[in-house]
mmCIF file of C-alpha atoms in Angstrom:
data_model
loop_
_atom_site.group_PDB
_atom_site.id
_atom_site.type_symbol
_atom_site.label_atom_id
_atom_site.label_comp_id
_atom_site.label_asym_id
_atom_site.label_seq_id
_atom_site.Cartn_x
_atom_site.Cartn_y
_atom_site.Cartn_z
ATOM 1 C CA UNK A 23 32.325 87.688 127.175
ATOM 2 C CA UNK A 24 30.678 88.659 124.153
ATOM 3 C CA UNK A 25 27.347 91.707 124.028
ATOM 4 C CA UNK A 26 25.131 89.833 122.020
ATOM 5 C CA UNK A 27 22.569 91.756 120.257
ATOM 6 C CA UNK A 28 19.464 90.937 118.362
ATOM 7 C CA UNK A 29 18.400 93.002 115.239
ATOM 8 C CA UNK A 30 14.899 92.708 114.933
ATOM 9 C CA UNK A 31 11.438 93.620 112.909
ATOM 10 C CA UNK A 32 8.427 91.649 112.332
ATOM 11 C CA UNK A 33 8.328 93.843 108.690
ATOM 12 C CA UNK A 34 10.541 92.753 106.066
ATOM 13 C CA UNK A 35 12.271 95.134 103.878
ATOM 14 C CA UNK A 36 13.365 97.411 106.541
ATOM 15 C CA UNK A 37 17.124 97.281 106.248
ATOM 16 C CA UNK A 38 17.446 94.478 109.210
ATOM 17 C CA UNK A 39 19.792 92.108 107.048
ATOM 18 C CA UNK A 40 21.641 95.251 105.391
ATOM 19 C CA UNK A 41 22.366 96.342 109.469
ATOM 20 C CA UNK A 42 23.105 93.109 110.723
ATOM 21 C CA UNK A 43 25.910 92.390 107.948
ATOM 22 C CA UNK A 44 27.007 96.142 107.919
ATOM 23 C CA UNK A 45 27.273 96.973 111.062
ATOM 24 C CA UNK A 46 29.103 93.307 112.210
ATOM 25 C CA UNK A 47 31.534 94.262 109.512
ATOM 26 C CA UNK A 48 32.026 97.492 110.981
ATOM 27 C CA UNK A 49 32.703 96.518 114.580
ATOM 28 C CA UNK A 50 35.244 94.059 112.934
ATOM 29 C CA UNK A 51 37.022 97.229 111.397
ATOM 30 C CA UNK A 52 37.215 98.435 115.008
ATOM 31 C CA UNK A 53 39.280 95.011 116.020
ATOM 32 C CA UNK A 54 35.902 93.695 117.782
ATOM 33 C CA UNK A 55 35.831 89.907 117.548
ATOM 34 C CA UNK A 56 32.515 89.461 116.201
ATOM 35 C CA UNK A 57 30.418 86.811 115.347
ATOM 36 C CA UNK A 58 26.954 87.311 112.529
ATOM 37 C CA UNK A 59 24.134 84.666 113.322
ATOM 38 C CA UNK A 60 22.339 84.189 110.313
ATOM 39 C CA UNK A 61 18.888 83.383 112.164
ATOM 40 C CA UNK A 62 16.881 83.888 109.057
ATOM 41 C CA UNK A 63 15.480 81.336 107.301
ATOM 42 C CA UNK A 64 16.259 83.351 103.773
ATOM 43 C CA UNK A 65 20.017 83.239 104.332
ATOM 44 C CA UNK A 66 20.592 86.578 103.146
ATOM 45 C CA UNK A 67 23.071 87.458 105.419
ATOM 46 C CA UNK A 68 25.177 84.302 104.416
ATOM 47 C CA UNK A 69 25.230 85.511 100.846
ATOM 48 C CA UNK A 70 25.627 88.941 101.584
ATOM 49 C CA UNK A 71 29.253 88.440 102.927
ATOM 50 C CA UNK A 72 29.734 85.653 99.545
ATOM 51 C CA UNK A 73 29.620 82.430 101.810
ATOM 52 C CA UNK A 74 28.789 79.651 99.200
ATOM 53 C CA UNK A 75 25.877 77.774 100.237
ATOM 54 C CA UNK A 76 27.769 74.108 99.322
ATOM 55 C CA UNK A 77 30.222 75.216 101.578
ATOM 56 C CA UNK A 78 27.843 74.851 104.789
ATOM 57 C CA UNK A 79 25.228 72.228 103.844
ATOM 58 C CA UNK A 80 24.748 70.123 107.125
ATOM 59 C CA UNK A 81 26.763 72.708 109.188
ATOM 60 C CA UNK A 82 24.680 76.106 109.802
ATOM 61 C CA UNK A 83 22.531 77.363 112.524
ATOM 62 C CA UNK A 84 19.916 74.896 111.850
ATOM 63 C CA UNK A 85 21.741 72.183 112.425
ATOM 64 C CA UNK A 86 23.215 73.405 115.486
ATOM 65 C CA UNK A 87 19.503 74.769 116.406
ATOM 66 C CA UNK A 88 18.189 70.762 116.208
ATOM 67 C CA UNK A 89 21.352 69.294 118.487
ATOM 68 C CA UNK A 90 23.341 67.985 114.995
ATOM 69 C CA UNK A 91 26.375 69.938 115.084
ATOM 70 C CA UNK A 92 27.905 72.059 117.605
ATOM 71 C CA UNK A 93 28.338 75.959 117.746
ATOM 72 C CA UNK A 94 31.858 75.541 116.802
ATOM 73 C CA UNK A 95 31.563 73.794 113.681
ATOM 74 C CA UNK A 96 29.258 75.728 112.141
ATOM 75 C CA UNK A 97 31.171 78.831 112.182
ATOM 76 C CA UNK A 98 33.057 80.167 109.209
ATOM 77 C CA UNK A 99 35.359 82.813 108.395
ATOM 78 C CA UNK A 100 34.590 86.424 106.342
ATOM 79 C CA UNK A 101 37.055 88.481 104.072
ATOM 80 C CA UNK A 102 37.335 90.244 107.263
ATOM 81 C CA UNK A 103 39.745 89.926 110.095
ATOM 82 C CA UNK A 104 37.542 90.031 113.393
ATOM 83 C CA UNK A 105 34.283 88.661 111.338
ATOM 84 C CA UNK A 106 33.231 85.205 111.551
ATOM 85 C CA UNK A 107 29.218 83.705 110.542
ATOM 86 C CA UNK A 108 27.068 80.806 111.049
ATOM 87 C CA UNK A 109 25.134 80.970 108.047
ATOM 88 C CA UNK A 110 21.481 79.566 107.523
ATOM 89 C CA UNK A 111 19.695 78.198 104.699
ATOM 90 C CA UNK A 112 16.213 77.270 103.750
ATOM 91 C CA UNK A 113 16.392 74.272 105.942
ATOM 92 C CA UNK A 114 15.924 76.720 108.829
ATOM 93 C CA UNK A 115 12.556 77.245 107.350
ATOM 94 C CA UNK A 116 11.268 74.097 108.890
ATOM 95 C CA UNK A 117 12.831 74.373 112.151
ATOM 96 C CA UNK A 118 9.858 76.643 113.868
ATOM 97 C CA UNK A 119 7.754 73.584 113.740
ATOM 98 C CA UNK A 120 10.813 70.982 114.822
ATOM 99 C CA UNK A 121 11.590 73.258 118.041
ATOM 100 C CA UNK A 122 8.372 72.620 119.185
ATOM 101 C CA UNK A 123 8.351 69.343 120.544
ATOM 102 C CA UNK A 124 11.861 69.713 121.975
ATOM 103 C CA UNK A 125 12.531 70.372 125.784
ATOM 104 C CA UNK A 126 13.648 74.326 126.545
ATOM 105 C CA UNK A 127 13.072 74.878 122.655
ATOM 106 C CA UNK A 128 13.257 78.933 123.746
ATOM 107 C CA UNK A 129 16.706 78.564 124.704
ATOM 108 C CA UNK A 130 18.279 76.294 122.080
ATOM 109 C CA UNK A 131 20.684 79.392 120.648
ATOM 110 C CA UNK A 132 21.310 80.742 124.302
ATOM 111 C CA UNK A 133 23.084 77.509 124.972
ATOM 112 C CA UNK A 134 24.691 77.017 121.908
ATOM 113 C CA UNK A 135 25.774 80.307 121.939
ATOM 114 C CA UNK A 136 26.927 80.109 125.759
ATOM 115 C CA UNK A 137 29.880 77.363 124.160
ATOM 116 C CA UNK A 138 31.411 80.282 122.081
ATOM 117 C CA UNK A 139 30.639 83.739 123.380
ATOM 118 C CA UNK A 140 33.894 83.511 125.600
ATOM 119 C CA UNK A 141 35.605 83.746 121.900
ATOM 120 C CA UNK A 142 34.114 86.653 120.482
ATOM 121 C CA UNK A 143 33.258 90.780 121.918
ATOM 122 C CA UNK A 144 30.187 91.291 119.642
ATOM 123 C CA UNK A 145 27.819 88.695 118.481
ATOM 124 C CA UNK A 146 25.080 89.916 116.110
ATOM 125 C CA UNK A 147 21.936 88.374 115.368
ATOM 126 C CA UNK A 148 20.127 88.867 112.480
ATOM 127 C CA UNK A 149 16.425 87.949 113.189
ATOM 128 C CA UNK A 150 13.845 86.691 111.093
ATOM 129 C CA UNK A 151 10.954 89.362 109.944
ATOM 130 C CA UNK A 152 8.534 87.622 112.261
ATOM 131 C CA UNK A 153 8.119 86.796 116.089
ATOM 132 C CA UNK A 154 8.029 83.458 116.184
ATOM 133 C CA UNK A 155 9.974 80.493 117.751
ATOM 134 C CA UNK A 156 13.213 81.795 115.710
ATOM 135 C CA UNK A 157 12.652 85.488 116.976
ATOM 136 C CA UNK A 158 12.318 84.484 120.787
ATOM 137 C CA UNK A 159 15.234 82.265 120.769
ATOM 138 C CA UNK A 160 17.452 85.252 119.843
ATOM 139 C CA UNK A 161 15.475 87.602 122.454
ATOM 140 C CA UNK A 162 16.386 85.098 125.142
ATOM 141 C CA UNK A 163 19.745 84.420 123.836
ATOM 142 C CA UNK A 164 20.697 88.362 123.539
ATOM 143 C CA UNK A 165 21.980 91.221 125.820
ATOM 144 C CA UNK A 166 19.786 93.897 124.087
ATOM 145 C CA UNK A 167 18.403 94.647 120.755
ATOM 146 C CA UNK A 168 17.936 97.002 117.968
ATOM 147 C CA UNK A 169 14.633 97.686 116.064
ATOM 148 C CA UNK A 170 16.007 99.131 112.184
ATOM 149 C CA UNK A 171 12.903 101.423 111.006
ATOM 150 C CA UNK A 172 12.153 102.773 107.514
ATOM 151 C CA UNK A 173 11.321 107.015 107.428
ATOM 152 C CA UNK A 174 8.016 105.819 106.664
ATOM 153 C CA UNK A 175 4.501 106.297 108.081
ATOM 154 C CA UNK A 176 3.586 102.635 107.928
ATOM 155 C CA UNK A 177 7.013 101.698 109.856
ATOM 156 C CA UNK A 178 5.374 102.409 113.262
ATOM 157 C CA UNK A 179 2.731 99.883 112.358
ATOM 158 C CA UNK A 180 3.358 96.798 114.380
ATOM 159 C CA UNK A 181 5.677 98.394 116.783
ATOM 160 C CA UNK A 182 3.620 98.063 119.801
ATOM 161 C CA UNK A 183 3.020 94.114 119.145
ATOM 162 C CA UNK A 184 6.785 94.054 119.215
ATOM 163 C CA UNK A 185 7.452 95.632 121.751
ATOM 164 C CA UNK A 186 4.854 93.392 123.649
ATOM 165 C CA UNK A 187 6.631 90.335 122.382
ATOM 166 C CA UNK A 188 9.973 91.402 123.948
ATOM 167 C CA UNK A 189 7.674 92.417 126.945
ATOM 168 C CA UNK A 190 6.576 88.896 127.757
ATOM 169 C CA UNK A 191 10.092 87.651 126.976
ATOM 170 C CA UNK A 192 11.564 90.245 129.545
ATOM 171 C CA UNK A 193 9.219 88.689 132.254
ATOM 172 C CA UNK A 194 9.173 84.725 131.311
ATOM 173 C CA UNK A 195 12.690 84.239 130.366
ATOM 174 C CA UNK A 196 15.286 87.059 130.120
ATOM 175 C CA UNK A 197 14.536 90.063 132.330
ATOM 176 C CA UNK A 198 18.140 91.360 131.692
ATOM 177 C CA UNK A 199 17.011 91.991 127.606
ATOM 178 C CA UNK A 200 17.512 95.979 126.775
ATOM 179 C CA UNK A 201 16.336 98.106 124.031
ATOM 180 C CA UNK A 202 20.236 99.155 122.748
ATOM 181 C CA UNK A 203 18.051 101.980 120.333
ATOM 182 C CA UNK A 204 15.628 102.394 117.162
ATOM 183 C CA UNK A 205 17.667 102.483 113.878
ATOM 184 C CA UNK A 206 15.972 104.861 111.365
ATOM 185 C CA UNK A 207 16.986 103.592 107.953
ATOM 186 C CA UNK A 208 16.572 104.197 104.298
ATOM 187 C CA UNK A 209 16.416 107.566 105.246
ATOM 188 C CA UNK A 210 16.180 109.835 101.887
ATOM 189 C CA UNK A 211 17.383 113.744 103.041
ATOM 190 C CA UNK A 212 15.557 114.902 99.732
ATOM 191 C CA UNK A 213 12.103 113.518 101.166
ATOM 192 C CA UNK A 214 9.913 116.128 103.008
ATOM 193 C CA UNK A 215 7.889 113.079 104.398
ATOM 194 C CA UNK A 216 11.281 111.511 105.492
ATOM 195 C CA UNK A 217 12.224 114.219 107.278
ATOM 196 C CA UNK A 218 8.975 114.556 108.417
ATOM 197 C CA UNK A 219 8.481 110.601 109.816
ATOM 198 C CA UNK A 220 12.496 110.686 111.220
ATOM 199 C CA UNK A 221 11.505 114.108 113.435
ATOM 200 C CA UNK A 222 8.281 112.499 115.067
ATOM 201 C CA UNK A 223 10.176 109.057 115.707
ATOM 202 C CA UNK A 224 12.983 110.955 117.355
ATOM 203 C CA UNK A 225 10.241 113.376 119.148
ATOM 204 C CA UNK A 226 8.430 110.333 120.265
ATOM 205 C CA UNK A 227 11.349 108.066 121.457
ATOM 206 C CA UNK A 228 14.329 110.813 121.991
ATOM 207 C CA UNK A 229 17.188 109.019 123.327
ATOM 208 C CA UNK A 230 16.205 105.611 122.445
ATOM 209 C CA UNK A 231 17.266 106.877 118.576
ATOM 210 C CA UNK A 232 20.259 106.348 117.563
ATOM 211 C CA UNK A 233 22.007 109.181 116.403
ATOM 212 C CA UNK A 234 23.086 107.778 113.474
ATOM 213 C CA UNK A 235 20.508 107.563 110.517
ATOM 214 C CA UNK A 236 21.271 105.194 107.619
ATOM 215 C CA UNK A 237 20.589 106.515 104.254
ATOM 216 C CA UNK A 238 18.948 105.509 101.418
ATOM 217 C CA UNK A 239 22.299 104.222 99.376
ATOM 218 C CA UNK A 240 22.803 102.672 95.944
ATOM 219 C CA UNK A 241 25.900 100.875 96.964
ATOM 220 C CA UNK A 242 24.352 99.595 100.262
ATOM 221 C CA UNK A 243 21.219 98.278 97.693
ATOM 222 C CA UNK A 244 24.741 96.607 95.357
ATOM 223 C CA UNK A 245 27.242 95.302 97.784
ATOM 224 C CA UNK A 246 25.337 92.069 98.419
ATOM 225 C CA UNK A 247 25.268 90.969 95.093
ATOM 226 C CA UNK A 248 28.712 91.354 95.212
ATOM 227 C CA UNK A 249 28.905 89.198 98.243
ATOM 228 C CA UNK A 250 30.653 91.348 100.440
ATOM 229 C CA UNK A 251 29.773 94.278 103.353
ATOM 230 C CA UNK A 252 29.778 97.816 102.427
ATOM 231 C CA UNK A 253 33.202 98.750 103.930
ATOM 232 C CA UNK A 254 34.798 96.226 100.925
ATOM 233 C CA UNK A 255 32.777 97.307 98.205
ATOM 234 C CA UNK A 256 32.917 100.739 99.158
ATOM 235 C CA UNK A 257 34.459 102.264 101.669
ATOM 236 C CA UNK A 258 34.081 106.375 100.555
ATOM 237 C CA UNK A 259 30.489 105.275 100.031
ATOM 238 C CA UNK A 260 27.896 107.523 102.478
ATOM 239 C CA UNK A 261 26.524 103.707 103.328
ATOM 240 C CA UNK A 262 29.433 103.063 104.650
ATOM 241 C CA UNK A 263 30.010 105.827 106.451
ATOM 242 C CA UNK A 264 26.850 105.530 107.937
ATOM 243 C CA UNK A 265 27.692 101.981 109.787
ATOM 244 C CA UNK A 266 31.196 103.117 110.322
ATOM 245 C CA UNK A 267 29.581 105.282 113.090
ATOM 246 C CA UNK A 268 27.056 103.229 114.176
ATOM 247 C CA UNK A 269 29.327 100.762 115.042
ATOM 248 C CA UNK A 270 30.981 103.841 116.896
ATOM 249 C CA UNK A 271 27.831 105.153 118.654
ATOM 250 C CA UNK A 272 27.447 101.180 119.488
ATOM 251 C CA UNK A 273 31.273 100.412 121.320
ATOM 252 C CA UNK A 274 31.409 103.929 122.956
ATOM 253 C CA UNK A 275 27.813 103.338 124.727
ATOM 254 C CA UNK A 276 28.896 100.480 125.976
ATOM 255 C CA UNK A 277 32.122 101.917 127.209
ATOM 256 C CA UNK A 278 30.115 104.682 129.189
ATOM 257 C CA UNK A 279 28.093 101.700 130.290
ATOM 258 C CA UNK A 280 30.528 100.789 131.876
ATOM 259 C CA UNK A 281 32.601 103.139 132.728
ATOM 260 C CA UNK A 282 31.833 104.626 136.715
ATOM 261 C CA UNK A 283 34.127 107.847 136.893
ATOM 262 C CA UNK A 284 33.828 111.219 136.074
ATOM 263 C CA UNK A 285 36.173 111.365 133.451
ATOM 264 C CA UNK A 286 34.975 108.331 131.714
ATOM 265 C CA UNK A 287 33.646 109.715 128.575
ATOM 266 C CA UNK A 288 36.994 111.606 127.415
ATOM 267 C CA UNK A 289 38.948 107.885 128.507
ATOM 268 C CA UNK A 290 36.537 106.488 125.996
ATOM 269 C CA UNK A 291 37.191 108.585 123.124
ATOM 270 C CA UNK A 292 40.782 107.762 123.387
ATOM 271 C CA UNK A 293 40.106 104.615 123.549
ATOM 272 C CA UNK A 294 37.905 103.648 120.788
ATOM 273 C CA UNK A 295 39.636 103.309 117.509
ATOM 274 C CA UNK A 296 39.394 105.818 114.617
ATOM 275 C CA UNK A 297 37.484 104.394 111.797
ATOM 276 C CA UNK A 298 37.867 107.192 109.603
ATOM 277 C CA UNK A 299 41.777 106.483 109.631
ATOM 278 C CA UNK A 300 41.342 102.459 108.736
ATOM 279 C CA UNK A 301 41.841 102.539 105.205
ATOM 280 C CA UNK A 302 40.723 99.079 103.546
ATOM 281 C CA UNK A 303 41.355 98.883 99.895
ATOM 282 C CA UNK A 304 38.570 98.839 97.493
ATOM 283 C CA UNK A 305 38.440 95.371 95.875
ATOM 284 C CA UNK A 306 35.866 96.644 93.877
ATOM 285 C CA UNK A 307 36.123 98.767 91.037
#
């Protein structure tokens, strides 16, 4: 049964698309059956992997959202072994105010998502940059989530009315929902102030930060224009690198999760797959 996880920030421009692609890519690399839910209304997560828009008019998440299509049919294939997407497109924009008048409208993805998770070991949802209908759909639907953060000052603005959001979700309609970790991102190492903002997070938080920091990357800002994850475009890139080991940090705490012994953490590290050896050709030169 797939871990489904919900990337999400009511701030836009934080990265949350760029993580949600990336780092389902990634966890495809590791031979994770994984599954990108394209839950904003934008659809930049359908382009970002080169899905042609004509190719899933009147098949996408909003039609499966409103009770036209079925999970299944609305699901396409990546360049990527492993990675699968049901797109979105600006159709999705309207479907806030459609939900409303429906019965159980906060758990129209957790049962469409119930008819395919059997299929898949990670299913990533990329959230829109609000908390609205869209946002608590994918709260309800999801295992845990992750918060992506800039290095920035104004990043902690808004926190606490997320965190409230996922509060009142946790005790109205899915009290199993975890925080999986804040994801610093955009992170400059040649910024004082980045440092600066990326110590206090960490200081405030501790563990809840992930480890890994994602870095502000000219070939992350590229590859979607390019239509495809970071891993294709490239590879040796320190992007990539970057959501090669999140997507490592990711599987091995779920493995320790789970894992009950004493021994469990060297078990894991034999048993997670070494991304630095996959070598994927760069198909873009």
């Amino acid at each position: 049964m797939a871990k489904i996880i919900a990337m999400m920030n009511q701030k836009g421009g934080v990265g949350k698309t760029t993580s949600s692609v990336n780092l389902a890519a990634c966890l495809a690399v590791a031979e994770k059956k994984t599954l990108l839910i394209d839950l904003d209304p934008q659809g930049n997560g359908s382009v970002s992997i080169g899905l042609s828009k004509d190719k899933f008019q009147g098949k996408n998440i909003y039609n499966v959202l409103i009770g036209q299509v079925p999970m299944k049919d609305a699901i396409y294939e990546s360049e990527l072994p492993y990675f699968h997407i049901c797109p979105s497109d600006n159709n999705l924009s309207g479907a806030e105010i459609e939900l409303v008048s429906l019965i159980a409208r906060e758990s129209k993805l957790k049962n469409a998502l119930r008819t395919v998770a059997k299929d898949y070991d990670y299913i990533i949802i990329d959230c829109p940059p609000s908390l609205g209908l869209l946002t608590v759909n994918a709260l309800n639907a999801a295992n845990s989530y992750i918060v992506p953060m800039q290095t920035e000052y104004l990043a902690m603005e808004g926190l606490a009315q997320l965190l409230n959001t996922v509060k009142l979700i946790k005790t109205s309609l899915n009290p199993e929902l975890e925080l999986d970790g804040i994801l610093l991102t955009m992170f400059d190492p040649r910024s004082g102030l980045h440092k600066q903002v990326a110590n206090e997070i960490k200081e405030h938080f501790g563990s809840v930060v992930f480890n890994t920091i994602i870095p502000r990357n000219v070939k992350l800002a590229e590859c979607p224009s390019f239509g495809k994850p970071i891993i294709l475009y490239d590879i040796e890139s320190k992007g990539s690198e970057a959501y090669l080991a999140l997507a490592k940090e990711i599987i091995l705490k779920a493995r320790m999760k789970e894992a009950s012994d004493a021994d469990a953490e060297e078990k894991i590290m034999e048993q997670i797959p070494s991304l630095e050896s996959i070598q994927i050709e760069n198909q873009v030169h």
